[in-house]
XYZ file of C-alpha atoms in Angstrom:
281
model
C -155.390 77.590 271.966
C -159.165 78.069 271.525
C -158.636 79.706 268.153
C -161.614 80.493 265.946
C -160.007 78.505 263.094
C -158.156 75.657 264.855
C -156.873 73.860 261.741
C -154.184 75.000 259.330
C -154.290 72.915 256.111
C -151.193 71.891 254.218
C -150.652 73.040 250.656
C -150.760 70.429 247.896
C -150.298 71.224 244.218
C -153.015 68.726 243.209
C -155.688 70.513 245.239
C -155.316 73.885 243.544
C -158.161 75.458 245.506
C -156.007 75.119 248.619
C -154.066 78.227 247.556
C -156.627 80.700 248.830
C -157.724 78.596 251.776
C -154.222 78.331 253.198
C -153.507 82.050 252.829
C -156.843 82.992 254.391
C -156.435 80.535 257.278
C -152.851 81.605 257.890
C -153.934 85.223 258.091
C -156.680 84.390 260.590
C -154.238 82.357 262.732
C -151.278 84.731 262.473
C -151.382 85.613 266.212
C -151.623 81.984 267.336
C -148.891 80.960 264.878
C -146.562 83.654 266.242
C -147.170 82.487 269.825
C -146.581 78.877 268.846
C -143.326 79.660 267.039
C -142.061 81.749 269.954
C -142.765 78.872 272.346
C -140.724 76.584 270.074
C -137.883 79.141 269.864
C -138.482 79.627 266.122
C -139.619 83.221 266.057
C -140.488 84.626 262.618
C -139.728 88.300 262.039
C -142.186 88.535 259.103
C -145.089 88.074 261.508
C -144.148 91.437 263.029
C -143.643 93.120 259.657
C -146.699 95.312 259.066
C -146.120 95.735 255.342
C -145.702 91.972 254.869
C -148.950 91.370 256.791
C -150.704 93.911 254.560
C -149.531 91.954 251.541
C -150.653 88.683 253.154
C -154.161 90.059 253.770
C -154.361 91.390 250.207
C -153.097 88.112 248.710
C -155.561 86.072 250.772
C -158.515 88.187 249.607
C -157.440 88.261 245.961
C -156.769 84.512 245.848
C -160.207 83.828 247.284
C -161.674 85.842 244.398
C -159.640 83.720 241.978
C -160.863 80.544 243.656
C -164.427 81.726 243.270
C -163.782 82.371 239.557
C -162.264 78.908 239.137
C -165.287 77.269 240.772
C -167.690 79.195 238.551
C -166.143 77.932 235.333
C -166.294 74.271 236.368
C -169.070 71.892 235.403
C -169.954 69.239 232.859
C -172.489 71.241 230.918
C -170.514 74.506 230.687
C -170.079 75.701 227.119
C -167.317 77.914 225.783
C -169.679 80.919 225.725
C -170.406 80.406 229.433
C -166.679 80.417 230.166
C -166.130 83.570 228.138
C -168.955 85.382 229.970
C -167.348 84.605 233.320
C -163.914 85.661 232.028
C -165.311 89.031 230.913
C -167.024 89.438 234.273
C -163.833 88.768 236.223
C -161.903 91.254 234.063
C -164.408 93.921 235.025
C -164.036 92.921 238.667
C -160.274 93.435 238.405
C -160.867 96.926 237.061
C -163.183 97.626 239.999
C -160.644 96.226 242.476
C -157.894 98.375 241.021
C -160.011 101.517 241.271
C -161.117 100.857 244.842
C -157.736 99.768 246.203
C -156.138 102.933 244.819
C -158.390 104.786 247.295
C -157.817 102.178 250.026
C -161.429 101.116 249.713
C -161.747 97.497 250.924
C -165.398 96.805 250.098
C -164.542 93.456 248.507
C -161.402 92.739 250.548
C -162.641 91.769 253.975
C -159.275 90.775 255.469
C -157.657 94.018 254.383
C -160.556 95.901 255.942
C -160.112 93.922 259.155
C -156.354 94.445 259.280
C -156.700 98.213 258.704
C -157.870 98.526 262.317
C -154.566 97.036 263.550
C -152.009 98.358 261.071
C -149.977 101.417 261.900
C -148.951 102.024 258.276
C -151.124 102.659 255.217
C -152.063 100.005 252.671
C -149.308 99.306 250.041
C -151.263 100.628 247.043
C -148.396 100.266 244.584
C -147.930 96.606 245.419
C -151.633 95.881 244.908
C -151.696 97.816 241.620
C -148.724 95.867 240.289
C -150.310 92.529 241.200
C -153.674 93.383 239.629
C -151.982 94.793 236.516
C -150.015 91.562 236.097
C -153.199 89.587 236.597
C -155.025 91.618 233.957
C -152.202 91.035 231.502
C -152.244 87.303 232.146
C -155.981 87.192 231.523
C -155.514 89.092 228.262
C -152.852 86.657 227.067
C -154.532 83.501 228.374
C -157.895 84.217 226.783
C -156.789 86.099 223.681
C -158.116 83.298 221.462
C -161.601 83.829 222.906
C -161.335 87.574 222.276
C -160.472 86.872 218.655
C -163.684 84.909 218.090
C -165.942 86.910 220.427
C -168.276 87.935 217.590
C -168.784 84.305 216.546
C -169.389 83.327 220.156
C -172.085 85.957 220.378
C -173.800 84.542 217.274
C -173.631 81.038 218.721
C -174.934 82.183 222.090
C -177.879 84.168 220.718
C -178.545 83.924 216.961
C -181.886 85.691 217.404
C -180.129 88.893 218.407
C -177.702 88.866 215.480
C -177.588 91.562 212.803
C -178.065 89.799 209.474
C -175.645 92.040 207.590
C -172.844 91.225 210.061
C -173.203 87.443 209.699
C -171.089 85.207 207.439
C -172.766 84.874 204.064
C -173.517 81.154 204.488
C -175.489 81.865 207.689
C -177.516 84.897 206.588
C -180.424 83.128 204.902
C -180.696 80.472 207.586
C -180.671 82.979 210.460
C -183.438 84.967 208.710
C -185.555 81.810 208.660
C -184.607 81.139 212.293
C -185.510 84.611 213.548
C -188.889 84.361 211.779
C -189.779 81.036 213.397
C -191.684 81.559 216.641
C -191.631 77.858 217.570
C -187.806 77.752 217.449
C -187.688 81.043 219.321
C -189.729 79.464 222.147
C -187.373 76.480 222.127
C -184.372 78.825 222.511
C -186.008 80.516 225.505
C -185.878 77.211 227.389
C -182.184 77.975 227.993
C -180.481 74.814 226.738
C -178.304 75.705 223.748
C -177.320 72.118 222.959
C -180.921 70.914 222.841
C -181.902 73.999 220.857
C -179.372 73.347 218.085
C -180.270 69.649 218.111
C -183.862 70.431 217.262
C -182.966 72.506 214.188
C -183.901 70.590 211.011
C -180.656 69.625 209.271
C -182.109 70.134 205.791
C -183.089 73.737 206.557
C -180.274 74.824 208.916
C -177.291 72.810 207.721
C -174.678 75.591 207.962
C -176.001 76.918 211.267
C -175.804 73.440 212.832
C -172.219 73.035 211.609
C -171.373 76.476 212.948
C -172.811 75.535 216.341
C -170.969 72.198 216.452
C -167.638 74.020 216.279
C -168.324 75.694 219.641
C -170.249 72.893 221.317
C -167.295 70.552 220.783
C -164.797 72.944 222.414
C -163.839 72.060 226.005
C -163.895 75.262 228.001
C -161.958 73.771 230.940
C -160.205 70.563 231.931
C -163.045 69.652 234.303
C -164.044 66.486 232.441
C -160.418 65.330 232.210
C -159.848 65.915 235.914
C -163.068 64.088 236.746
C -162.011 61.091 234.638
C -158.546 60.951 236.234
C -160.081 61.112 239.716
C -162.479 58.312 238.855
C -159.637 56.205 237.443
C -157.509 56.721 240.542
C -160.430 55.598 242.691
C -161.275 52.610 240.468
C -157.791 51.293 239.716
C -156.505 50.724 243.241
C -153.861 48.346 244.542
C -156.648 45.997 245.662
C -157.838 45.464 242.071
C -154.673 44.100 240.505
C -156.601 41.802 238.155
C -158.458 44.696 236.523
C -157.825 44.643 232.787
C -157.630 47.714 230.558
C -160.845 46.688 228.846
C -162.721 46.467 232.136
C -161.185 49.738 233.355
C -162.334 51.497 230.186
C -165.868 50.168 230.669
C -165.935 51.273 234.316
C -164.729 54.759 233.371
C -167.460 55.082 230.755
C -170.080 54.075 233.317
C -168.630 56.340 236.000
C -168.264 59.496 233.895
C -171.401 59.475 231.749
C -175.100 59.789 232.440
C -176.203 57.062 230.065
C -178.534 54.557 231.666
C -178.309 50.992 230.372
C -181.523 49.551 228.925
C -181.515 46.547 231.253
C -185.030 45.421 230.386
C -184.187 45.271 226.687
C -180.875 43.478 227.337
C -182.505 40.894 229.572
C -185.403 40.330 227.197
C -182.966 39.372 224.446
C -181.246 36.752 226.598
C -182.662 33.218 226.419
C -180.687 31.767 229.316
C -178.890 33.721 232.055
C -176.824 30.935 233.571
C -175.425 27.832 231.906
C -175.247 24.838 234.199
C -172.426 22.247 233.975
C -174.965 19.733 232.631
C -175.906 22.027 229.748
C -172.253 22.635 228.954
C -171.586 18.902 228.719
């Protein structure tokens, strides 16, 4: 039909990013879909319902914002403080969305802005407010544990900006030494928190290192788990029926880590690489 977006993807629960893509694509193809259904004698009254189409446009835009948030929090090197920063940012975005949609301002809702030129009825503000309010509440409940330890996260993220009197007693003396050390301050400015805490001398910053380990060891998302499962599904196929659990474990370690084997050292320690039948006898 020479549509601008010729393909309409199917929804699958495994590919969770398909939520927003399907809604957005369906909205863009709504005219072509209606023509197609009418030709097949399966007309759909909702495609003529202006209020329902308003809600579809709003849902498509909002879900795309959620997809963008989900993509931002993924990654192997993301720490819990990085996740919390993005959560706080998205909460502020929801407040902005709520304020703008109350005035039917669609600055960040492109599909709603596009549909406004076609719709004969105003935007359903109450519906949008209810959805965003529910989303705000879910974020408050889902990330309440991060809110409870936000002050500790701030210390972990930037100990140089901490107020000594507000720190736990076991960290006060060590943070004073840290803030007075220009070499460690330059190391912190490099931007890698893990490497920064690694370089702290354990005899001088014992408690601070332990404090940091508590947050470094926290998995902010399930990204690493999902990556491992995807790798395992690819590795353990029906064509590799003889693959043992031991070999599978070794392949997963190789496929999901960045460790490079020291092949030169391994080979240098081997005296003979292949044993001939004569040698075996």
